[in-house]
């Protein structure tokens, strides 16, 4: 047994794998996703806030789906997603096709580990004392 608190409703549940969310919440989330997906197809020009308000889904959740490349936006969407690497307009995910390809190539060329988050500050210095992970 691996009991955890559901990240969505806070209830304890038996965690197996994937997102730390209980079964009923997983279902609810999937319903939300389908709803949002259909909504975007019908309202390609809706803004993030509009989508969030009309579907009762947090903008954070919508952004998560975008990063997971589950939601696609048309070119005339006001969302203006940009590649995190070069700033090119993209329709889903975090990087444009070009950057994805060059990242994949870099990976093959060297044994460097993937570094999608290029601008992440290095905060690994040993800090004395007790420091817990931010929650
Ligand atoms: Zn839950
Ligand atoms: Zn790019």
PDB file of C-alpha atoms and ligand atoms in Angstrom:
ATOM      1  CA  UNK A   1       0.000   0.000   0.000  1.00  0.00           C
ATOM      2  CA  UNK A   2       1.237   3.396  -0.878  1.00  0.00           C
ATOM      3  CA  UNK A   3      -1.192   5.873   0.552  1.00  0.00           C
ATOM      4  CA  UNK A   4      -1.060   9.398  -0.713  1.00  0.00           C
ATOM      5  CA  UNK A   5      -3.179  12.467  -0.663  1.00  0.00           C
ATOM      6  CA  UNK A   6      -4.847  13.109  -3.962  1.00  0.00           C
ATOM      7  CA  UNK A   7      -3.322  16.195  -5.584  1.00  0.00           C
ATOM      8  CA  UNK A   8      -6.747  17.287  -6.695  1.00  0.00           C
ATOM      9  CA  UNK A   9      -9.235  16.564  -3.906  1.00  0.00           C
ATOM     10  CA  UNK A  10      -6.864  15.875  -1.031  1.00  0.00           C
ATOM     11  CA  UNK A  11      -8.377  12.522  -0.117  1.00  0.00           C
ATOM     12  CA  UNK A  12      -6.164   9.614   0.816  1.00  0.00           C
ATOM     13  CA  UNK A  13      -5.959   6.937  -1.801  1.00  0.00           C
ATOM     14  CA  UNK A  14      -3.831   3.978  -2.774  1.00  0.00           C
ATOM     15  CA  UNK A  15      -1.267   5.385  -5.151  1.00  0.00           C
ATOM     16  CA  UNK A  16      -0.106   3.121  -7.955  1.00  0.00           C
ATOM     17  CA  UNK A  17       1.591   5.094 -10.713  1.00  0.00           C
ATOM     18  CA  UNK A  18       1.407   8.226 -12.773  1.00  0.00           C
ATOM     19  CA  UNK A  19      -0.132  11.372 -11.453  1.00  0.00           C
ATOM     20  CA  UNK A  20      -0.838  11.367  -7.731  1.00  0.00           C
ATOM     21  CA  UNK A  21      -4.572  11.603  -8.230  1.00  0.00           C
ATOM     22  CA  UNK A  22      -7.326   9.330  -6.988  1.00  0.00           C
ATOM     23  CA  UNK A  23      -9.477   7.344  -9.409  1.00  0.00           C
ATOM     24  CA  UNK A  24     -12.623   9.509  -9.256  1.00  0.00           C
ATOM     25  CA  UNK A  25     -10.487  12.585  -9.853  1.00  0.00           C
ATOM     26  CA  UNK A  26      -8.720  10.944 -12.761  1.00  0.00           C
ATOM     27  CA  UNK A  27     -12.088  10.329 -14.340  1.00  0.00           C
ATOM     28  CA  UNK A  28     -13.214  13.863 -13.632  1.00  0.00           C
ATOM     29  CA  UNK A  29     -10.008  15.225 -15.111  1.00  0.00           C
ATOM     30  CA  UNK A  30     -10.419  13.152 -18.234  1.00  0.00           C
ATOM     31  CA  UNK A  31     -13.965  14.467 -18.579  1.00  0.00           C
ATOM     32  CA  UNK A  32     -12.645  17.985 -18.188  1.00  0.00           C
ATOM     33  CA  UNK A  33     -10.044  17.322 -20.810  1.00  0.00           C
ATOM     34  CA  UNK A  34     -12.574  16.049 -23.338  1.00  0.00           C
ATOM     35  CA  UNK A  35     -14.775  19.024 -22.614  1.00  0.00           C
ATOM     36  CA  UNK A  36     -11.939  21.506 -23.076  1.00  0.00           C
ATOM     37  CA  UNK A  37     -10.762  19.788 -26.219  1.00  0.00           C
ATOM     38  CA  UNK A  38     -14.214  19.982 -27.776  1.00  0.00           C
ATOM     39  CA  UNK A  39     -14.564  23.564 -26.606  1.00  0.00           C
ATOM     40  CA  UNK A  40     -11.332  24.600 -28.295  1.00  0.00           C
ATOM     41  CA  UNK A  41     -12.396  22.954 -31.519  1.00  0.00           C
ATOM     42  CA  UNK A  42     -15.597  24.945 -31.435  1.00  0.00           C
ATOM     43  CA  UNK A  43     -13.980  28.125 -30.173  1.00  0.00           C
ATOM     44  CA  UNK A  44     -10.550  28.278 -31.739  1.00  0.00           C
ATOM     45  CA  UNK A  45     -10.200  31.925 -30.845  1.00  0.00           C
ATOM     46  CA  UNK A  46     -10.982  31.588 -27.161  1.00  0.00           C
ATOM     47  CA  UNK A  47      -8.374  32.908 -24.789  1.00  0.00           C
ATOM     48  CA  UNK A  48      -6.904  30.860 -22.016  1.00  0.00           C
ATOM     49  CA  UNK A  49      -9.024  32.690 -19.489  1.00  0.00           C
ATOM     50  CA  UNK A  50     -12.174  32.178 -21.485  1.00  0.00           C
ATOM     51  CA  UNK A  51     -11.479  28.479 -21.822  1.00  0.00           C
ATOM     52  CA  UNK A  52     -10.795  28.271 -18.122  1.00  0.00           C
ATOM     53  CA  UNK A  53     -13.943  30.143 -17.128  1.00  0.00           C
ATOM     54  CA  UNK A  54     -16.299  28.478 -19.553  1.00  0.00           C
ATOM     55  CA  UNK A  55     -15.143  25.005 -18.602  1.00  0.00           C
ATOM     56  CA  UNK A  56     -14.437  25.486 -14.918  1.00  0.00           C
ATOM     57  CA  UNK A  57     -10.919  24.252 -15.379  1.00  0.00           C
ATOM     58  CA  UNK A  58      -7.878  26.071 -14.015  1.00  0.00           C
ATOM     59  CA  UNK A  59      -5.547  27.760 -16.481  1.00  0.00           C
ATOM     60  CA  UNK A  60      -2.768  25.777 -14.861  1.00  0.00           C
ATOM     61  CA  UNK A  61      -4.487  22.546 -15.789  1.00  0.00           C
ATOM     62  CA  UNK A  62      -4.953  23.729 -19.358  1.00  0.00           C
ATOM     63  CA  UNK A  63      -1.288  24.624 -19.565  1.00  0.00           C
ATOM     64  CA  UNK A  64      -0.392  21.192 -18.295  1.00  0.00           C
ATOM     65  CA  UNK A  65      -2.367  19.629 -21.127  1.00  0.00           C
ATOM     66  CA  UNK A  66      -0.648  21.928 -23.591  1.00  0.00           C
ATOM     67  CA  UNK A  67       2.754  20.886 -22.320  1.00  0.00           C
ATOM     68  CA  UNK A  68       1.728  17.281 -22.578  1.00  0.00           C
ATOM     69  CA  UNK A  69       0.811  18.055 -26.193  1.00  0.00           C
ATOM     70  CA  UNK A  70      -2.719  16.893 -25.637  1.00  0.00           C
ATOM     71  CA  UNK A  71      -4.315  20.167 -26.663  1.00  0.00           C
ATOM     72  CA  UNK A  72      -3.708  21.717 -30.038  1.00  0.00           C
ATOM     73  CA  UNK A  73      -4.391  25.294 -30.963  1.00  0.00           C
ATOM     74  CA  UNK A  74      -4.955  26.729 -34.370  1.00  0.00           C
ATOM     75  CA  UNK A  75      -2.758  29.470 -35.739  1.00  0.00           C
ATOM     76  CA  UNK A  76      -5.376  32.153 -35.128  1.00  0.00           C
ATOM     77  CA  UNK A  77      -5.747  31.240 -31.503  1.00  0.00           C
ATOM     78  CA  UNK A  78      -4.920  34.148 -29.214  1.00  0.00           C
ATOM     79  CA  UNK A  79      -2.909  31.850 -27.025  1.00  0.00           C
ATOM     80  CA  UNK A  80       0.301  32.441 -28.936  1.00  0.00           C
ATOM     81  CA  UNK A  81       2.257  29.553 -27.599  1.00  0.00           C
ATOM     82  CA  UNK A  82       5.929  30.015 -28.195  1.00  0.00           C
ATOM     83  CA  UNK A  83       8.843  27.642 -28.311  1.00  0.00           C
ATOM     84  CA  UNK A  84      10.686  27.835 -25.014  1.00  0.00           C
ATOM     85  CA  UNK A  85      13.958  27.630 -26.844  1.00  0.00           C
ATOM     86  CA  UNK A  86      13.709  29.981 -29.831  1.00  0.00           C
ATOM     87  CA  UNK A  87      10.396  31.793 -29.386  1.00  0.00           C
ATOM     88  CA  UNK A  88       8.841  30.489 -32.588  1.00  0.00           C
ATOM     89  CA  UNK A  89       5.045  30.279 -32.544  1.00  0.00           C
ATOM     90  CA  UNK A  90       3.896  26.742 -31.925  1.00  0.00           C
ATOM     91  CA  UNK A  91       0.563  25.006 -31.609  1.00  0.00           C
ATOM     92  CA  UNK A  92       1.181  22.663 -28.745  1.00  0.00           C
ATOM     93  CA  UNK A  93       3.844  21.416 -26.389  1.00  0.00           C
ATOM     94  CA  UNK A  94       6.877  23.411 -25.355  1.00  0.00           C
ATOM     95  CA  UNK A  95       9.202  23.481 -28.337  1.00  0.00           C
ATOM     96  CA  UNK A  96       8.941  23.956 -32.090  1.00  0.00           C
ATOM     97  CA  UNK A  97       9.658  21.075 -34.426  1.00  0.00           C
ATOM     98  CA  UNK A  98      13.059  22.520 -35.334  1.00  0.00           C
ATOM     99  CA  UNK A  99      14.228  22.745 -31.747  1.00  0.00           C
ATOM    100  CA  UNK A 100      12.858  19.330 -30.960  1.00  0.00           C
ATOM    101  CA  UNK A 101      14.848  17.884 -33.829  1.00  0.00           C
ATOM    102  CA  UNK A 102      18.041  19.637 -32.909  1.00  0.00           C
ATOM    103  CA  UNK A 103      17.624  18.604 -29.305  1.00  0.00           C
ATOM    104  CA  UNK A 104      17.193  15.021 -30.386  1.00  0.00           C
ATOM    105  CA  UNK A 105      20.316  15.320 -32.531  1.00  0.00           C
ATOM    106  CA  UNK A 106      22.311  16.785 -29.690  1.00  0.00           C
ATOM    107  CA  UNK A 107      21.240  13.898 -27.628  1.00  0.00           C
ATOM    108  CA  UNK A 108      22.513  11.440 -30.152  1.00  0.00           C
ATOM    109  CA  UNK A 109      25.755  13.316 -30.718  1.00  0.00           C
ATOM    110  CA  UNK A 110      26.801  13.558 -27.155  1.00  0.00           C
ATOM    111  CA  UNK A 111      26.012  11.728 -24.043  1.00  0.00           C
ATOM    112  CA  UNK A 112      24.767  14.850 -22.417  1.00  0.00           C
ATOM    113  CA  UNK A 113      21.534  14.436 -20.626  1.00  0.00           C
ATOM    114  CA  UNK A 114      18.493  16.133 -22.061  1.00  0.00           C
ATOM    115  CA  UNK A 115      18.192  19.706 -20.981  1.00  0.00           C
ATOM    116  CA  UNK A 116      14.788  20.937 -22.051  1.00  0.00           C
ATOM    117  CA  UNK A 117      14.737  23.604 -19.390  1.00  0.00           C
ATOM    118  CA  UNK A 118      17.686  25.571 -20.615  1.00  0.00           C
ATOM    119  CA  UNK A 119      17.269  28.579 -18.443  1.00  0.00           C
ATOM    120  CA  UNK A 120      16.851  26.755 -15.221  1.00  0.00           C
ATOM    121  CA  UNK A 121      19.065  28.297 -12.630  1.00  0.00           C
ATOM    122  CA  UNK A 122      21.491  25.914 -11.081  1.00  0.00           C
ATOM    123  CA  UNK A 123      20.532  25.758  -7.494  1.00  0.00           C
ATOM    124  CA  UNK A 124      22.286  22.683  -6.405  1.00  0.00           C
ATOM    125  CA  UNK A 125      24.884  24.184  -4.109  1.00  0.00           C
ATOM    126  CA  UNK A 126      25.009  22.639  -0.771  1.00  0.00           C
ATOM    127  CA  UNK A 127      23.070  24.757   1.585  1.00  0.00           C
ATOM    128  CA  UNK A 128      23.814  24.045   5.159  1.00  0.00           C
ATOM    129  CA  UNK A 129      20.959  23.468   7.482  1.00  0.00           C
ATOM    130  CA  UNK A 130      17.615  21.904   6.985  1.00  0.00           C
ATOM    131  CA  UNK A 131      15.775  22.740   3.892  1.00  0.00           C
ATOM    132  CA  UNK A 132      12.668  20.996   2.789  1.00  0.00           C
ATOM    133  CA  UNK A 133      11.387  20.841  -0.714  1.00  0.00           C
ATOM    134  CA  UNK A 134       9.012  23.613  -1.526  1.00  0.00           C
ATOM    135  CA  UNK A 135       5.518  22.337  -1.704  1.00  0.00           C
TER     136      UNK A 135
HETATM  137 ZN1  LIG B   1      -9.125  12.991  -5.751  1.00  0.00          ZN
HETATM  138 ZN1  LIG B   2      12.202  26.512 -31.302  1.00  0.00          ZN
END
